[in-house]
């Protein structure tokens, strides 16, 4: 597999990929509403052909396949072998038609052309060279083809990730901030940077809209466990696993105010991005 980002390839085929594959059901439950909101804006219709970039464990690809129907086509691409194993298994169990998965780095992969749409749920913030990557994605679109994706706004606005990590502030030094624009979950937090990348890649009709929605859906204990495995607190605990016993009750009390019935729903902040390949 040709790749332009060895660090991300290693990351998503090792610890992160295995973790996300193991927690697929819980992760999908948390972020699925945000992907559906972006997909509604993209509005895939029957018979269309769609690329799903950073498809992970296949949740969005399965939904795209349902929307384009048996006469449409969906190709899910991801750099993570462990996550694609889950995606292929889920597609087989669902009996999905017109759906294929490929392990590839979308920045440099030879992509099929003439696609009606390109979609991504949090899969486009990890490119080593975003302008080159989006130029490659645009070349896969037919004239007038559509791009739609959802990406995170700054960590400070995403309470569901920030609040658990804050419970460790007096026990572990904060991680150094990443270099501006470095690949990572918040690489597209600046909407003007996103606009510049898409414009430079040749897209037109660019719309970047803030979206605020409470997400979660897990019970209190599962919410705590998820924060221990993924996100900023998960990164801290991978370096300092000895802190877990102390932090468990702290995190539990920190997220309790957002318990609604049997499930926790905390504020999230994203950008909904859409654009077109010029006709």
mmCIF file of C-alpha atoms in Angstrom:
data_model
loop_
_atom_site.group_PDB
_atom_site.id
_atom_site.type_symbol
_atom_site.label_atom_id
_atom_site.label_comp_id
_atom_site.label_asym_id
_atom_site.label_seq_id
_atom_site.Cartn_x
_atom_site.Cartn_y
_atom_site.Cartn_z
ATOM 1 C CA UNK A 1 0.000 0.000 0.000
ATOM 2 C CA UNK A 2 1.436 3.361 -1.041
ATOM 3 C CA UNK A 3 1.361 5.848 1.810
ATOM 4 C CA UNK A 4 2.470 9.444 2.308
ATOM 5 C CA UNK A 5 2.284 9.366 6.101
ATOM 6 C CA UNK A 6 4.163 6.521 7.757
ATOM 7 C CA UNK A 7 3.443 7.836 11.256
ATOM 8 C CA UNK A 8 -0.322 7.705 10.760
ATOM 9 C CA UNK A 9 -0.107 4.323 9.051
ATOM 10 C CA UNK A 10 1.765 2.901 12.033
ATOM 11 C CA UNK A 11 -0.583 4.557 14.539
ATOM 12 C CA UNK A 12 -3.815 3.308 12.957
ATOM 13 C CA UNK A 13 -2.503 -0.208 12.367
ATOM 14 C CA UNK A 14 -1.213 -0.606 15.912
ATOM 15 C CA UNK A 15 -2.670 0.676 19.185
ATOM 16 C CA UNK A 16 -5.300 3.066 17.831
ATOM 17 C CA UNK A 17 -6.626 0.761 15.130
ATOM 18 C CA UNK A 18 -6.959 -2.182 17.492
ATOM 19 C CA UNK A 19 -8.610 -0.007 20.149
ATOM 20 C CA UNK A 20 -11.157 1.445 17.729
ATOM 21 C CA UNK A 21 -11.882 -2.003 16.291
ATOM 22 C CA UNK A 22 -12.518 -3.383 19.777
ATOM 23 C CA UNK A 23 -14.711 -0.420 20.779
ATOM 24 C CA UNK A 24 -16.460 -0.049 17.407
ATOM 25 C CA UNK A 25 -20.007 -0.340 18.713
ATOM 26 C CA UNK A 26 -19.518 2.212 21.510
ATOM 27 C CA UNK A 27 -17.602 4.691 19.328
ATOM 28 C CA UNK A 28 -20.206 4.493 16.577
ATOM 29 C CA UNK A 29 -22.982 5.067 19.089
ATOM 30 C CA UNK A 30 -21.296 8.265 20.256
ATOM 31 C CA UNK A 31 -20.393 9.894 16.939
ATOM 32 C CA UNK A 32 -22.991 8.384 14.578
ATOM 33 C CA UNK A 33 -25.362 11.389 14.885
ATOM 34 C CA UNK A 34 -22.629 13.721 13.657
ATOM 35 C CA UNK A 35 -21.923 11.550 10.633
ATOM 36 C CA UNK A 36 -25.614 11.358 9.835
ATOM 37 C CA UNK A 37 -25.914 15.147 9.996
ATOM 38 C CA UNK A 38 -23.050 15.486 7.489
ATOM 39 C CA UNK A 39 -24.530 12.754 5.304
ATOM 40 C CA UNK A 40 -27.906 14.492 5.238
ATOM 41 C CA UNK A 41 -26.166 17.608 3.892
ATOM 42 C CA UNK A 42 -24.384 15.569 1.226
ATOM 43 C CA UNK A 43 -27.729 13.941 0.323
ATOM 44 C CA UNK A 44 -26.547 10.782 -1.463
ATOM 45 C CA UNK A 45 -29.328 9.409 -3.622
ATOM 46 C CA UNK A 46 -30.114 6.055 -5.269
ATOM 47 C CA UNK A 47 -27.751 4.891 -8.033
ATOM 48 C CA UNK A 48 -24.988 7.349 -7.009
ATOM 49 C CA UNK A 49 -21.340 6.342 -6.557
ATOM 50 C CA UNK A 50 -19.653 7.466 -3.334
ATOM 51 C CA UNK A 51 -16.179 7.313 -1.809
ATOM 52 C CA UNK A 52 -16.102 7.069 1.998
ATOM 53 C CA UNK A 53 -12.728 8.391 3.186
ATOM 54 C CA UNK A 54 -11.413 7.136 6.512
ATOM 55 C CA UNK A 55 -14.326 4.712 6.697
ATOM 56 C CA UNK A 56 -12.928 2.950 9.759
ATOM 57 C CA UNK A 57 -15.097 0.068 10.920
ATOM 58 C CA UNK A 58 -17.652 0.659 8.190
ATOM 59 C CA UNK A 59 -20.542 2.338 9.990
ATOM 60 C CA UNK A 60 -20.790 5.238 7.530
ATOM 61 C CA UNK A 61 -20.134 3.047 4.492
ATOM 62 C CA UNK A 62 -23.035 0.784 5.416
ATOM 63 C CA UNK A 63 -25.362 3.765 5.753
ATOM 64 C CA UNK A 64 -24.156 5.246 2.467
ATOM 65 C CA UNK A 65 -24.772 1.882 0.767
ATOM 66 C CA UNK A 66 -28.297 1.852 2.166
ATOM 67 C CA UNK A 67 -28.950 5.333 0.788
ATOM 68 C CA UNK A 68 -27.580 4.750 -2.716
ATOM 69 C CA UNK A 69 -29.349 1.411 -2.957
ATOM 70 C CA UNK A 70 -28.415 -1.794 -4.767
ATOM 71 C CA UNK A 71 -27.730 0.027 -8.030
ATOM 72 C CA UNK A 72 -25.332 2.505 -6.418
ATOM 73 C CA UNK A 73 -21.742 1.901 -5.366
ATOM 74 C CA UNK A 74 -19.802 2.746 -2.209
ATOM 75 C CA UNK A 75 -16.047 2.332 -1.839
ATOM 76 C CA UNK A 76 -14.756 2.713 1.704
ATOM 77 C CA UNK A 77 -11.080 3.566 2.109
ATOM 78 C CA UNK A 78 -9.038 3.487 5.277
ATOM 79 C CA UNK A 79 -5.391 3.169 6.234
ATOM 80 C CA UNK A 80 -6.180 0.813 9.148
ATOM 81 C CA UNK A 81 -6.154 -2.930 8.526
ATOM 82 C CA UNK A 82 -7.692 -3.850 11.918
ATOM 83 C CA UNK A 83 -10.614 -1.495 11.393
ATOM 84 C CA UNK A 84 -11.229 -2.704 7.840
ATOM 85 C CA UNK A 85 -11.426 -6.290 9.095
ATOM 86 C CA UNK A 86 -14.379 -5.202 11.220
ATOM 87 C CA UNK A 87 -15.902 -3.250 8.319
ATOM 88 C CA UNK A 88 -15.777 -6.236 5.958
ATOM 89 C CA UNK A 89 -17.280 -8.520 8.572
ATOM 90 C CA UNK A 90 -20.126 -6.106 9.253
ATOM 91 C CA UNK A 91 -20.846 -5.699 5.546
ATOM 92 C CA UNK A 92 -20.960 -9.466 5.079
ATOM 93 C CA UNK A 93 -23.272 -9.906 8.060
ATOM 94 C CA UNK A 94 -25.552 -7.169 6.716
ATOM 95 C CA UNK A 95 -25.598 -8.651 3.210
ATOM 96 C CA UNK A 96 -24.710 -5.206 1.835
ATOM 97 C CA UNK A 97 -24.526 -4.940 -1.934
ATOM 98 C CA UNK A 98 -22.501 -2.485 -3.992
ATOM 99 C CA UNK A 99 -20.113 -1.965 -1.077
ATOM 100 C CA UNK A 100 -16.355 -2.537 -1.201
ATOM 101 C CA UNK A 101 -13.519 -1.715 1.178
ATOM 102 C CA UNK A 102 -9.894 -0.984 0.311
ATOM 103 C CA UNK A 103 -6.870 -0.353 2.518
ATOM 104 C CA UNK A 104 -5.311 2.785 1.063
ATOM 105 C CA UNK A 105 -3.927 6.224 1.854
ATOM 106 C CA UNK A 106 -6.391 8.474 0.042
ATOM 107 C CA UNK A 107 -3.738 11.179 -0.289
ATOM 108 C CA UNK A 108 -1.746 9.161 -2.827
ATOM 109 C CA UNK A 109 -3.976 6.244 -3.859
ATOM 110 C CA UNK A 110 -5.115 5.868 -7.450
ATOM 111 C CA UNK A 111 -8.816 6.455 -6.917
ATOM 112 C CA UNK A 112 -11.622 5.464 -9.289
ATOM 113 C CA UNK A 113 -12.859 8.465 -11.243
ATOM 114 C CA UNK A 114 -16.285 9.790 -12.063
ATOM 115 C CA UNK A 115 -17.653 9.496 -8.520
ATOM 116 C CA UNK A 116 -20.766 11.445 -7.643
ATOM 117 C CA UNK A 117 -19.674 12.219 -4.096
ATOM 118 C CA UNK A 118 -16.876 11.974 -1.543
ATOM 119 C CA UNK A 119 -17.836 11.695 2.140
ATOM 120 C CA UNK A 120 -15.950 11.496 5.416
ATOM 121 C CA UNK A 121 -16.810 11.312 9.106
ATOM 122 C CA UNK A 122 -13.688 12.516 10.937
ATOM 123 C CA UNK A 123 -11.376 10.833 8.425
ATOM 124 C CA UNK A 124 -9.749 13.749 6.615
ATOM 125 C CA UNK A 125 -7.807 15.485 9.407
ATOM 126 C CA UNK A 126 -4.876 13.056 9.332
ATOM 127 C CA UNK A 127 -3.344 13.723 5.912
ATOM 128 C CA UNK A 128 0.354 14.619 5.862
ATOM 129 C CA UNK A 129 -0.296 16.990 2.939
ATOM 130 C CA UNK A 130 -3.959 18.096 2.972
ATOM 131 C CA UNK A 131 -3.787 20.196 -0.235
ATOM 132 C CA UNK A 132 -2.391 17.223 -2.174
ATOM 133 C CA UNK A 133 -4.922 14.879 -0.577
ATOM 134 C CA UNK A 134 -7.940 16.998 -1.432
ATOM 135 C CA UNK A 135 -6.641 17.560 -4.958
ATOM 136 C CA UNK A 136 -6.524 13.768 -5.294
ATOM 137 C CA UNK A 137 -10.071 13.462 -3.944
ATOM 138 C CA UNK A 138 -11.343 16.132 -6.327
ATOM 139 C CA UNK A 139 -9.875 14.248 -9.290
ATOM 140 C CA UNK A 140 -12.013 11.273 -8.280
ATOM 141 C CA UNK A 141 -15.202 13.322 -8.630
ATOM 142 C CA UNK A 142 -17.173 13.824 -11.801
ATOM 143 C CA UNK A 143 -17.681 17.449 -12.902
ATOM 144 C CA UNK A 144 -20.187 18.886 -10.437
ATOM 145 C CA UNK A 145 -19.515 16.083 -7.953
ATOM 146 C CA UNK A 146 -19.955 16.810 -4.247
ATOM 147 C CA UNK A 147 -17.693 16.705 -1.195
ATOM 148 C CA UNK A 148 -19.074 16.499 2.324
ATOM 149 C CA UNK A 149 -17.390 15.860 5.648
ATOM 150 C CA UNK A 150 -17.555 16.580 9.360
ATOM 151 C CA UNK A 151 -14.506 17.564 11.448
ATOM 152 C CA UNK A 152 -13.919 18.730 15.004
ATOM 153 C CA UNK A 153 -13.833 22.334 16.129
ATOM 154 C CA UNK A 154 -11.214 23.127 18.856
ATOM 155 C CA UNK A 155 -10.843 20.871 21.883
ATOM 156 C CA UNK A 156 -11.871 23.777 24.127
ATOM 157 C CA UNK A 157 -15.338 23.669 22.539
ATOM 158 C CA UNK A 158 -15.690 19.881 22.781
ATOM 159 C CA UNK A 159 -16.668 19.352 26.394
ATOM 160 C CA UNK A 160 -17.188 15.600 25.907
ATOM 161 C CA UNK A 161 -13.435 15.202 25.302
ATOM 162 C CA UNK A 162 -12.121 18.121 27.356
ATOM 163 C CA UNK A 163 -13.882 17.581 30.675
ATOM 164 C CA UNK A 164 -12.572 14.039 31.391
ATOM 165 C CA UNK A 165 -9.015 15.145 30.587
ATOM 166 C CA UNK A 166 -9.307 18.091 32.972
ATOM 167 C CA UNK A 167 -9.696 15.688 35.896
ATOM 168 C CA UNK A 168 -6.018 14.749 35.485
ATOM 169 C CA UNK A 169 -4.724 18.338 35.371
ATOM 170 C CA UNK A 170 -3.141 18.228 38.854
ATOM 171 C CA UNK A 171 -1.627 14.770 38.353
ATOM 172 C CA UNK A 172 -0.040 14.841 34.911
ATOM 173 C CA UNK A 173 1.387 17.689 32.859
ATOM 174 C CA UNK A 174 -0.713 18.583 29.843
ATOM 175 C CA UNK A 175 0.489 17.208 26.533
ATOM 176 C CA UNK A 176 2.389 19.772 24.488
ATOM 177 C CA UNK A 177 0.145 21.350 21.862
ATOM 178 C CA UNK A 178 0.627 19.915 18.380
ATOM 179 C CA UNK A 179 2.254 21.983 15.708
ATOM 180 C CA UNK A 180 -0.348 24.104 13.911
ATOM 181 C CA UNK A 181 -1.880 22.052 11.143
ATOM 182 C CA UNK A 182 -0.184 18.802 12.197
ATOM 183 C CA UNK A 183 -2.217 15.676 11.399
ATOM 184 C CA UNK A 184 -4.609 14.905 14.219
ATOM 185 C CA UNK A 185 -8.220 15.185 15.341
ATOM 186 C CA UNK A 186 -8.136 18.998 15.620
ATOM 187 C CA UNK A 187 -6.094 19.730 12.500
ATOM 188 C CA UNK A 188 -9.158 21.296 10.836
ATOM 189 C CA UNK A 189 -10.375 23.283 13.838
ATOM 190 C CA UNK A 190 -9.661 26.558 11.992
ATOM 191 C CA UNK A 191 -12.353 26.977 9.321
ATOM 192 C CA UNK A 192 -10.287 29.450 7.313
ATOM 193 C CA UNK A 193 -7.505 26.899 7.028
ATOM 194 C CA UNK A 194 -10.042 24.380 5.745
ATOM 195 C CA UNK A 195 -11.401 26.890 3.244
ATOM 196 C CA UNK A 196 -7.894 27.660 2.009
ATOM 197 C CA UNK A 197 -7.037 23.991 1.562
ATOM 198 C CA UNK A 198 -10.219 23.270 -0.389
ATOM 199 C CA UNK A 199 -9.862 26.379 -2.532
ATOM 200 C CA UNK A 200 -6.269 25.491 -3.317
ATOM 201 C CA UNK A 201 -7.331 21.965 -4.263
ATOM 202 C CA UNK A 202 -9.764 23.383 -6.829
ATOM 203 C CA UNK A 203 -13.092 23.050 -5.025
ATOM 204 C CA UNK A 204 -15.823 25.661 -5.338
ATOM 205 C CA UNK A 205 -19.091 26.362 -3.514
ATOM 206 C CA UNK A 206 -17.388 25.818 -0.172
ATOM 207 C CA UNK A 207 -19.679 25.992 2.878
ATOM 208 C CA UNK A 208 -18.425 25.535 6.445
ATOM 209 C CA UNK A 209 -21.162 25.534 9.060
ATOM 210 C CA UNK A 210 -20.840 25.107 12.848
ATOM 211 C CA UNK A 211 -22.815 22.231 14.305
ATOM 212 C CA UNK A 212 -23.457 21.753 18.023
ATOM 213 C CA UNK A 213 -24.990 18.534 19.293
ATOM 214 C CA UNK A 214 -24.945 16.553 22.522
ATOM 215 C CA UNK A 215 -23.499 13.096 21.882
ATOM 216 C CA UNK A 216 -22.905 10.000 23.955
ATOM 217 C CA UNK A 217 -25.569 7.380 24.485
ATOM 218 C CA UNK A 218 -23.515 5.264 26.886
ATOM 219 C CA UNK A 219 -24.293 4.648 30.536
ATOM 220 C CA UNK A 220 -22.163 6.273 33.204
ATOM 221 C CA UNK A 221 -19.688 3.424 33.636
ATOM 222 C CA UNK A 222 -19.270 2.910 29.877
ATOM 223 C CA UNK A 223 -18.729 6.639 29.386
ATOM 224 C CA UNK A 224 -15.910 6.582 31.935
ATOM 225 C CA UNK A 225 -14.324 3.533 30.320
ATOM 226 C CA UNK A 226 -14.491 5.135 26.876
ATOM 227 C CA UNK A 227 -12.748 8.269 28.110
ATOM 228 C CA UNK A 228 -9.999 6.015 29.497
ATOM 229 C CA UNK A 229 -9.398 4.435 26.071
ATOM 230 C CA UNK A 230 -9.799 7.226 23.504
ATOM 231 C CA UNK A 231 -9.389 10.989 23.368
ATOM 232 C CA UNK A 232 -7.092 13.253 25.414
ATOM 233 C CA UNK A 233 -7.539 11.373 28.693
ATOM 234 C CA UNK A 234 -6.837 8.085 26.953
ATOM 235 C CA UNK A 235 -3.548 9.547 25.699
ATOM 236 C CA UNK A 236 -2.618 10.587 29.251
ATOM 237 C CA UNK A 237 -3.392 7.142 30.655
ATOM 238 C CA UNK A 238 -1.354 5.379 28.007
ATOM 239 C CA UNK A 239 1.628 7.257 29.449
ATOM 240 C CA UNK A 240 0.488 7.074 33.095
ATOM 241 C CA UNK A 241 -1.671 3.948 33.603
ATOM 242 C CA UNK A 242 -1.012 4.237 37.346
ATOM 243 C CA UNK A 243 -3.434 7.178 37.458
ATOM 244 C CA UNK A 244 -6.455 5.109 36.440
ATOM 245 C CA UNK A 245 -7.611 4.152 39.968
ATOM 246 C CA UNK A 246 -7.504 7.775 41.109
ATOM 247 C CA UNK A 247 -9.192 9.170 38.010
ATOM 248 C CA UNK A 248 -12.046 6.682 37.717
ATOM 249 C CA UNK A 249 -14.234 8.307 40.353
ATOM 250 C CA UNK A 250 -13.142 11.803 39.339
ATOM 251 C CA UNK A 251 -14.283 11.264 35.767
ATOM 252 C CA UNK A 252 -17.478 9.607 36.920
ATOM 253 C CA UNK A 253 -18.428 12.672 38.957
ATOM 254 C CA UNK A 254 -17.226 15.073 36.263
ATOM 255 C CA UNK A 255 -19.592 13.665 33.627
ATOM 256 C CA UNK A 256 -22.500 12.861 35.946
ATOM 257 C CA UNK A 257 -24.195 16.270 35.380
ATOM 258 C CA UNK A 258 -24.835 15.226 31.764
ATOM 259 C CA UNK A 259 -26.555 11.978 32.681
ATOM 260 C CA UNK A 260 -29.989 11.881 31.048
ATOM 261 C CA UNK A 261 -31.905 8.881 32.249
ATOM 262 C CA UNK A 262 -29.574 5.924 31.738
ATOM 263 C CA UNK A 263 -27.139 7.589 29.316
ATOM 264 C CA UNK A 264 -24.630 10.444 29.271
ATOM 265 C CA UNK A 265 -24.923 13.100 26.535
ATOM 266 C CA UNK A 266 -22.284 15.841 26.469
ATOM 267 C CA UNK A 267 -21.783 18.823 24.144
ATOM 268 C CA UNK A 268 -19.789 18.364 20.946
ATOM 269 C CA UNK A 269 -18.687 21.020 18.451
ATOM 270 C CA UNK A 270 -17.984 20.296 14.792
ATOM 271 C CA UNK A 271 -17.787 21.860 11.345
ATOM 272 C CA UNK A 272 -20.056 20.567 8.604
ATOM 273 C CA UNK A 273 -18.161 21.114 5.371
ATOM 274 C CA UNK A 274 -19.442 20.865 1.817
ATOM 275 C CA UNK A 275 -17.977 21.782 -1.579
ATOM 276 C CA UNK A 276 -18.157 20.885 -5.278
ATOM 277 C CA UNK A 277 -15.880 19.916 -8.094
ATOM 278 C CA UNK A 278 -16.435 22.612 -10.752
ATOM 279 C CA UNK A 279 -18.742 21.503 -13.540
#
